[in-house]
Amino acid sequence: MFANFLDFVLDGKKPALTEGRLPSGVKWTWLGDGIVRFEPEAAVLQSVVASAGIHGDETAPIEILSMLVADIASGKAALKSRVLVIFGNIDAMRASCRYRDDDLNRLFNGRYLELAASHEAPRAAELENVTRAFFAEVEVDTDADAASTHAKWHIDMHTAIRPSVFEQFALLPYTGEPLSRVMFDWLQDAGLSAVLLHKEKSNTFTHFTAEQAGALACTLELGKVRAFGHNDLSRFAASDASLRRLIAGLAPIARSNPTLKVFTVVGQIDKQSEAFKLHVAGDVANFTPFARGTVLAEDGDYTYEVLRDEERIVFPNPTVKPGLRAGLMVIDTTEETFDSL
Ligand SMILES: [Zn+2]
């Protein structure tokens, strides 16, 4: 099962037993299709959720995670953390599509309750339950002191649909809590070149785990979408290595010359009606900058004009339904963010 967890899951197989012990002593528990928990024998300092395939066609991180499962099983990957591995939207993975009815990564924090007929709604409920229980077990199994220092992490790995000025970047959910130095150290260790800070709450998976469990949660956008077997996984070596260091209980490797840029959301482009016009090429790269005075979108009386010296566009998409966000606008806040850590 664990030698090729991806094929096992795609084939719809289920293990004869739902738990067992690896030769290394690590206990494994099957918690659902594409969901497996690993627990080392010795006391652990942290719990880590590692997820991929929340969007079914984002194959590279799914392949990376499947290899990590194989290496945990063989003992090649050291384990000093409780780890919950999740393949998110398995039906969409089989169909090589982003989602069947609804974007799974917009259904968390109970939003699935409004879309009960959606193919993705039961999976969102299942993933909420399994991650909530995974983090809650920490408080039950350890004394109060140990529980307060037990770190909780969630690394949710994706690939972006469009090119990006920064090929690999992270998004941090907004919780109202101060930013975490250790998270920024980890993001730099993972070789990312940019991080985007949200300023509003949302219904993503990492927002759910950050808010509900207090997890250090990040969404990683690791390059472009390709078909299974067509990824150059060497491009993802840095993030793979830093995830392996994290579950091995090792500190992030400090970079003497950090190059991580930080951007903060300052506005969004809203699609009001079918008359919406986005004055940006369909294939414009994420984080493309625009100068003050540029009119980026028009829709009846509505316009979006760049009001700061420079704003950058992220996730532009004029084909969304009216009433939804057609793009995010961000500004460079690298200096003030690092000063605040
Ligand atoms: Zn995605």
GROMACS .gro file of C-alpha atoms and ligand atoms in nm:
model
  342
    1MET     CA    1   0.000   0.000   0.000
    2PHE     CA    2   0.265   0.254   0.104
    3ALA     CA    3   0.520   0.168  -0.169
    4ASN     CA    4   0.291   0.348  -0.415
    5PHE     CA    5   0.026   0.517  -0.207
    6LEU     CA    6  -0.091   0.731  -0.501
    7ASP     CA    7  -0.179   0.431  -0.720
    8PHE     CA    8  -0.337   0.253  -0.422
    9VAL     CA    9  -0.564   0.551  -0.362
   10LEU     CA   10  -0.643   0.613  -0.731
   11ASP     CA   11  -0.736   0.244  -0.772
   12GLY     CA   12  -0.989   0.285  -0.490
   13LYS     CA   13  -0.827   0.011  -0.282
   14LYS     CA   14  -0.869  -0.022   0.093
   15PRO     CA   15  -0.626  -0.197   0.330
   16ALA     CA   16  -0.731  -0.528   0.491
   17LEU     CA   17  -0.640  -0.382   0.832
   18THR     CA   18  -0.694  -0.016   0.919
   19GLU     CA   19  -0.385   0.009   1.139
   20GLY     CA   20  -0.048  -0.149   1.184
   21ARG     CA   21   0.315  -0.095   1.274
   22LEU     CA   22   0.604  -0.035   1.036
   23PRO     CA   23   0.943  -0.207   1.090
   24SER     CA   24   1.067   0.129   1.227
   25GLY     CA   25   0.805   0.109   1.504
   26VAL     CA   26   0.596   0.390   1.353
   27LYS     CA   27   0.225   0.321   1.392
   28TRP     CA   28   0.004   0.387   1.090
   29THR     CA   29  -0.374   0.431   1.085
   30TRP     CA   30  -0.595   0.444   0.777
   31LEU     CA   31  -0.855   0.713   0.847
   32GLY     CA   32  -1.033   0.722   0.510
   33ASP     CA   33  -0.962   0.714   0.138
   34GLY     CA   34  -0.629   0.890   0.086
   35ILE     CA   35  -0.598   0.977   0.456
   36VAL     CA   36  -0.334   0.808   0.672
   37ARG     CA   37  -0.183   0.900   1.010
   38PHE     CA   38   0.174   0.811   1.114
   39GLU     CA   39   0.284   0.819   1.479
   40PRO     CA   40   0.638   0.748   1.601
   41GLU     CA   41   0.683   0.535   1.913
   42ALA     CA   42   0.877   0.800   2.104
   43ALA     CA   43   0.725   1.120   2.243
   44VAL     CA   44   0.680   1.384   1.974
   45LEU     CA   45   0.705   1.761   1.981
   46GLN     CA   46   0.467   1.843   1.701
   47SER     CA   47   0.184   1.736   1.475
   48VAL     CA   48   0.201   1.802   1.101
   49VAL     CA   49  -0.076   1.780   0.842
   50ALA     CA   50   0.069   1.743   0.491
   51SER     CA   51  -0.195   1.768   0.219
   52ALA     CA   52  -0.201   1.773  -0.161
   53GLY     CA   53  -0.461   1.720  -0.433
   54ILE     CA   54  -0.717   1.955  -0.281
   55HIS     CA   55  -0.730   2.053  -0.650
   56GLY     CA   56  -0.730   1.724  -0.841
   57ASP     CA   57  -0.514   1.830  -1.136
   58GLU     CA   58  -0.225   1.971  -0.928
   59THR     CA   59  -0.017   1.659  -0.965
   60ALA     CA   60   0.342   1.747  -0.867
   61PRO     CA   61   0.272   1.789  -0.493
   62ILE     CA   62   0.062   1.469  -0.498
   63GLU     CA   63   0.359   1.278  -0.640
   64ILE     CA   64   0.593   1.437  -0.383
   65LEU     CA   65   0.360   1.337  -0.099
   66SER     CA   66   0.323   0.981  -0.231
   67MET     CA   67   0.702   0.946  -0.231
   68LEU     CA   68   0.718   1.084   0.121
   69VAL     CA   69   0.470   0.815   0.233
   70ALA     CA   70   0.690   0.547   0.074
   71ASP     CA   71   0.998   0.685   0.249
   72ILE     CA   72   0.822   0.705   0.588
   73ALA     CA   73   0.714   0.342   0.541
   74SER     CA   74   1.065   0.224   0.448
   75GLY     CA   75   1.227   0.424   0.727
   76LYS     CA   76   1.423   0.639   0.479
   77ALA     CA   77   1.239   0.951   0.600
   78ALA     CA   78   1.299   1.008   0.971
   79LEU     CA   79   0.985   1.071   1.173
   80LYS     CA   80   0.981   1.265   1.499
   81SER     CA   81   0.634   1.416   1.450
   82ARG     CA   82   0.282   1.287   1.428
   83VAL     CA   83   0.194   1.323   1.060
   84LEU     CA   84  -0.143   1.321   0.888
   85VAL     CA   85  -0.112   1.271   0.511
   86ILE     CA   86  -0.412   1.377   0.303
   87PHE     CA   87  -0.491   1.346  -0.068
   88GLY     CA   88  -0.780   1.590  -0.096
   89ASN     CA   89  -1.008   1.555  -0.397
   90ILE     CA   90  -0.953   1.196  -0.512
   91ASP     CA   91  -1.240   1.186  -0.763
   92ALA     CA   92  -1.101   1.499  -0.929
   93MET     CA   93  -0.751   1.344  -0.924
   94ARG     CA   94  -0.891   1.044  -1.114
   95ALA     CA   95  -1.062   1.274  -1.364
   96SER     CA   96  -0.754   1.501  -1.395
   97CYS     CA   97  -0.964   1.806  -1.317
   98ARG     CA   98  -0.951   2.080  -1.055
   99TYR     CA   99  -1.288   1.979  -0.906
  100ARG     CA  100  -1.617   1.812  -1.006
  101ASP     CA  101  -1.890   2.055  -0.889
  102ASP     CA  102  -1.724   2.307  -0.661
  103ASP     CA  103  -1.375   2.421  -0.568
  104LEU     CA  104  -1.299   2.214  -0.255
  105ASN     CA  105  -1.067   2.487  -0.130
  106ARG     CA  106  -1.362   2.727  -0.094
  107LEU     CA  107  -1.581   2.487   0.108
  108PHE     CA  108  -1.415   2.486   0.450
  109ASN     CA  109  -1.526   2.655   0.772
  110GLY     CA  110  -1.867   2.497   0.721
  111ARG     CA  111  -1.929   2.654   0.379
  112TYR     CA  112  -2.004   2.301   0.248
  113LEU     CA  113  -2.330   2.312   0.446
  114GLU     CA  114  -2.462   2.567   0.194
  115LEU     CA  115  -2.380   2.335  -0.097
  116ALA     CA  116  -2.512   2.004   0.031
  117ALA     CA  117  -2.572   1.863  -0.319
  118SER     CA  118  -2.216   1.939  -0.432
  119HIS     CA  119  -1.993   1.640  -0.511
  120GLU     CA  120  -1.722   1.803  -0.296
  121ALA     CA  121  -1.935   1.880   0.013
  122PRO     CA  122  -1.897   1.542   0.192
  123ARG     CA  123  -1.519   1.547   0.138
  124ALA     CA  124  -1.489   1.896   0.289
  125ALA     CA  125  -1.684   1.774   0.594
  126GLU     CA  126  -1.463   1.465   0.621
  127LEU     CA  127  -1.140   1.665   0.596
  128GLU     CA  128  -1.261   1.911   0.860
  129ASN     CA  129  -1.347   1.626   1.097
  130VAL     CA  130  -1.026   1.432   1.047
  131THR     CA  131  -0.795   1.734   1.091
  132ARG     CA  132  -0.992   1.867   1.389
  133ALA     CA  133  -0.962   1.526   1.559
  134PHE     CA  134  -0.593   1.491   1.466
  135PHE     CA  135  -0.502   1.819   1.637
  136ALA     CA  136  -0.745   1.770   1.929
  137GLU     CA  137  -0.584   1.435   2.019
  138VAL     CA  138  -0.270   1.628   2.116
  139GLU     CA  139  -0.451   1.790   2.408
  140VAL     CA  140  -0.599   1.459   2.523
  141ASP     CA  141  -0.278   1.257   2.503
  142THR     CA  142  -0.041   1.503   2.668
  143ASP     CA  143  -0.043   1.701   2.988
  144ALA     CA  144  -0.132   2.070   2.981
  145ASP     CA  145   0.229   2.193   2.973
  146ALA     CA  146   0.329   1.964   2.689
  147ALA     CA  147   0.015   2.050   2.492
  148SER     CA  148   0.092   2.423   2.513
  149THR     CA  149   0.437   2.378   2.357
  150HIS     CA  150   0.330   2.115   2.104
  151ALA     CA  151   0.355   2.278   1.762
  152LYS     CA  152   0.081   2.220   1.506
  153TRP     CA  153   0.157   2.261   1.138
  154HIS     CA  154  -0.038   2.233   0.817
  155ILE     CA  155   0.143   2.240   0.482
  156ASP     CA  156  -0.111   2.236   0.195
  157MET     CA  157   0.065   2.192  -0.138
  158HIS     CA  158  -0.071   2.319  -0.470
  159THR     CA  159   0.047   2.422  -0.814
  160ALA     CA  160  -0.073   2.740  -0.984
  161ILE     CA  161  -0.277   2.754  -1.306
  162ARG     CA  162  -0.087   3.049  -1.456
  163PRO     CA  163   0.277   3.156  -1.472
  164SER     CA  164   0.412   3.371  -1.191
  165VAL     CA  165   0.681   3.637  -1.157
  166PHE     CA  166   0.773   3.435  -0.845
  167GLU     CA  167   0.754   3.071  -0.952
  168GLN     CA  168   0.703   2.930  -0.604
  169PHE     CA  169   0.513   3.124  -0.343
  170ALA     CA  170   0.308   3.076  -0.029
  171LEU     CA  171  -0.020   3.217   0.099
  172LEU     CA  172  -0.075   3.264   0.471
  173PRO     CA  173  -0.434   3.267   0.600
  174TYR     CA  174  -0.553   3.566   0.801
  175THR     CA  175  -0.632   3.485   1.164
  176GLY     CA  176  -0.570   3.815   1.340
  177GLU     CA  177  -0.276   3.659   1.530
  178PRO     CA  178   0.079   3.801   1.495
  179LEU     CA  179   0.290   3.647   1.219
  180SER     CA  180   0.520   3.362   1.322
  181ARG     CA  181   0.898   3.387   1.283
  182VAL     CA  182   0.930   3.009   1.266
  183MET     CA  183   0.686   2.997   0.975
  184PHE     CA  184   0.891   3.255   0.781
  185ASP     CA  185   1.210   3.059   0.858
  186TRP     CA  186   1.043   2.747   0.723
  187LEU     CA  187   0.919   2.923   0.407
  188GLN     CA  188   1.271   3.047   0.336
  189ASP     CA  189   1.409   2.699   0.400
  190ALA     CA  190   1.153   2.568   0.150
  191GLY     CA  191   1.314   2.785  -0.117
  192LEU     CA  192   1.005   2.997  -0.180
  193SER     CA  193   1.056   3.338  -0.335
  194ALA     CA  194   0.741   3.515  -0.217
  195VAL     CA  195   0.467   3.499   0.042
  196LEU     CA  196   0.126   3.661   0.019
  197LEU     CA  197  -0.047   3.779   0.335
  198HIS     CA  198  -0.425   3.779   0.333
  199LYS     CA  199  -0.610   4.047   0.527
  200GLU     CA  200  -0.949   3.879   0.537
  201LYS     CA  201  -1.083   3.543   0.643
  202SER     CA  202  -1.166   3.285   0.380
  203ASN     CA  203  -1.289   2.928   0.342
  204THR     CA  204  -0.966   2.757   0.243
  205PHE     CA  205  -0.831   2.441   0.406
  206THR     CA  206  -0.537   2.624   0.568
  207HIS     CA  207  -0.766   2.895   0.697
  208PHE     CA  208  -0.973   2.625   0.865
  209THR     CA  209  -0.676   2.458   1.038
  210ALA     CA  210  -0.518   2.791   1.135
  211GLU     CA  211  -0.836   2.923   1.291
  212GLN     CA  212  -0.986   2.604   1.435
  213ALA     CA  213  -0.669   2.438   1.566
  214GLY     CA  214  -0.423   2.726   1.587
  215ALA     CA  215  -0.201   2.550   1.334
  216LEU     CA  216   0.091   2.721   1.162
  217ALA     CA  217  -0.070   2.680   0.822
  218CYS     CA  218   0.039   2.776   0.473
  219THR     CA  219  -0.078   2.711   0.119
  220LEU     CA  220   0.214   2.651  -0.117
  221GLU     CA  221   0.191   2.728  -0.490
  222LEU     CA  222   0.472   2.523  -0.640
  223GLY     CA  223   0.502   2.594  -1.012
  224LYS     CA  224   0.258   2.505  -1.288
  225VAL     CA  225  -0.010   2.239  -1.333
  226ARG     CA  226   0.097   1.936  -1.541
  227ALA     CA  227  -0.032   1.579  -1.592
  228PHE     CA  228   0.073   1.290  -1.366
  229GLY     CA  229   0.420   1.167  -1.467
  230HIS     CA  230   0.506   1.490  -1.653
  231ASN     CA  231   0.648   1.684  -1.360
  232ASP     CA  232   1.012   1.770  -1.314
  233LEU     CA  233   1.016   1.693  -0.943
  234SER     CA  234   1.370   1.828  -0.903
  235ARG     CA  235   1.213   2.175  -0.920
  236PHE     CA  236   1.035   2.097  -0.594
  237ALA     CA  237   1.340   1.957  -0.414
  238ALA     CA  238   1.374   2.248  -0.170
  239SER     CA  239   1.016   2.236  -0.045
  240ASP     CA  240   1.024   1.855  -0.032
  241ALA     CA  241   1.346   1.866   0.173
  242SER     CA  242   1.211   2.126   0.415
  243LEU     CA  243   0.891   1.924   0.467
  244ARG     CA  244   1.108   1.620   0.544
  245ARG     CA  245   1.317   1.825   0.790
  246LEU     CA  246   0.997   1.947   0.955
  247ILE     CA  247   0.855   1.598   1.018
  248ALA     CA  248   1.201   1.481   1.132
  249GLY     CA  249   1.184   1.748   1.403
  250LEU     CA  250   1.481   1.941   1.261
  251ALA     CA  251   1.499   2.321   1.262
  252PRO     CA  252   1.478   2.502   0.928
  253ILE     CA  253   1.817   2.574   0.773
  254ALA     CA  254   1.883   2.945   0.821
  255ARG     CA  255   1.964   3.130   0.498
  256SER     CA  256   2.233   3.392   0.534
  257ASN     CA  257   2.087   3.597   0.251
  258PRO     CA  258   1.710   3.562   0.264
  259THR     CA  259   1.539   3.649  -0.063
  260LEU     CA  260   1.178   3.594   0.043
  261LYS     CA  261   0.957   3.884  -0.068
  262VAL     CA  262   0.641   3.957   0.127
  263PHE     CA  263   0.324   4.099  -0.029
  264THR     CA  264   0.006   4.208   0.145
  265VAL     CA  265  -0.339   4.221  -0.010
  266VAL     CA  266  -0.460   4.581  -0.043
  267GLY     CA  267  -0.762   4.537  -0.265
  268GLN     CA  268  -0.953   4.315  -0.497
  269ILE     CA  269  -1.112   4.339  -0.837
  270ASP     CA  270  -1.481   4.247  -0.823
  271LYS     CA  271  -1.685   4.115  -1.113
  272GLN     CA  272  -2.027   4.281  -1.087
  273SER     CA  273  -2.197   4.160  -1.405
  274GLU     CA  274  -2.142   3.990  -1.740
  275ALA     CA  275  -2.041   4.334  -1.875
  276PHE     CA  276  -1.717   4.305  -1.671
  277LYS     CA  277  -1.400   4.395  -1.863
  278LEU     CA  278  -1.055   4.309  -1.730
  279HIS     CA  279  -0.790   4.518  -1.909
  280VAL     CA  280  -0.519   4.261  -1.850
  281ALA     CA  281  -0.409   3.984  -2.087
  282GLY     CA  282  -0.559   3.645  -2.005
  283ASP     CA  283  -0.218   3.490  -1.946
  284VAL     CA  284  -0.062   3.772  -1.742
  285ALA     CA  285   0.176   3.632  -1.480
  286ASN     CA  286   0.088   3.641  -1.111
  287PHE     CA  287   0.258   3.935  -0.934
  288THR     CA  288   0.285   4.145  -1.252
  289PRO     CA  289   0.323   4.509  -1.137
  290PHE     CA  290   0.112   4.803  -1.256
  291ALA     CA  291   0.180   5.173  -1.203
  292ARG     CA  292  -0.043   5.432  -1.037
  293GLY     CA  293  -0.329   5.545  -1.258
  294THR     CA  294  -0.364   5.219  -1.454
  295VAL     CA  295  -0.729   5.122  -1.496
  296LEU     CA  296  -0.735   4.743  -1.461
  297ALA     CA  297  -1.107   4.667  -1.477
  298GLU     CA  298  -1.440   4.824  -1.567
  299ASP     CA  299  -1.797   4.707  -1.517
  300GLY     CA  300  -2.072   4.968  -1.565
  301ASP     CA  301  -2.003   5.241  -1.305
  302TYR     CA  302  -1.735   5.029  -1.137
  303THR     CA  303  -1.367   5.072  -1.214
  304TYR     CA  304  -1.050   4.944  -1.049
  305GLU     CA  305  -0.769   5.196  -1.076
  306VAL     CA  306  -0.423   5.152  -0.926
  307LEU     CA  307  -0.398   5.418  -0.651
  308ARG     CA  308  -0.056   5.335  -0.504
  309ASP     CA  309   0.281   5.383  -0.677
  310GLU     CA  310   0.282   5.015  -0.769
  311GLU     CA  311   0.031   4.735  -0.719
  312ARG     CA  312   0.069   4.377  -0.838
  313ILE     CA  313  -0.210   4.151  -0.962
  314VAL     CA  314  -0.251   3.793  -0.835
  315PHE     CA  315  -0.499   3.526  -0.953
  316PRO     CA  316  -0.669   3.741  -1.222
  317ASN     CA  317  -0.970   3.552  -1.361
  318PRO     CA  318  -1.238   3.739  -1.562
  319THR     CA  319  -1.441   3.419  -1.616
  320VAL     CA  320  -1.563   3.385  -1.254
  321LYS     CA  321  -1.937   3.418  -1.185
  322PRO     CA  322  -2.068   3.776  -1.128
  323GLY     CA  323  -2.042   3.870  -0.762
  324LEU     CA  324  -1.709   3.692  -0.721
  325ARG     CA  325  -1.349   3.810  -0.701
  326ALA     CA  326  -1.176   3.846  -1.038
  327GLY     CA  327  -0.830   3.928  -0.901
  328LEU     CA  328  -0.633   4.027  -0.590
  329MET     CA  329  -0.412   4.336  -0.567
  330VAL     CA  330  -0.102   4.328  -0.348
  331ILE     CA  331   0.184   4.557  -0.249
  332ASP     CA  332   0.540   4.482  -0.136
  333THR     CA  333   0.559   4.481   0.246
  334THR     CA  334   0.883   4.283   0.284
  335GLU     CA  335   1.064   4.526   0.511
  336GLU     CA  336   0.786   4.604   0.758
  337THR     CA  337   0.687   4.238   0.778
  338PHE     CA  338   1.037   4.117   0.870
  339ASP     CA  339   1.071   4.407   1.116
  340SER     CA  340   0.752   4.287   1.288
  341LEU     CA  341   0.867   3.927   1.341
  342ZN      ZN  342  -0.465   2.451  -0.600
   0.00000   0.00000   0.00000
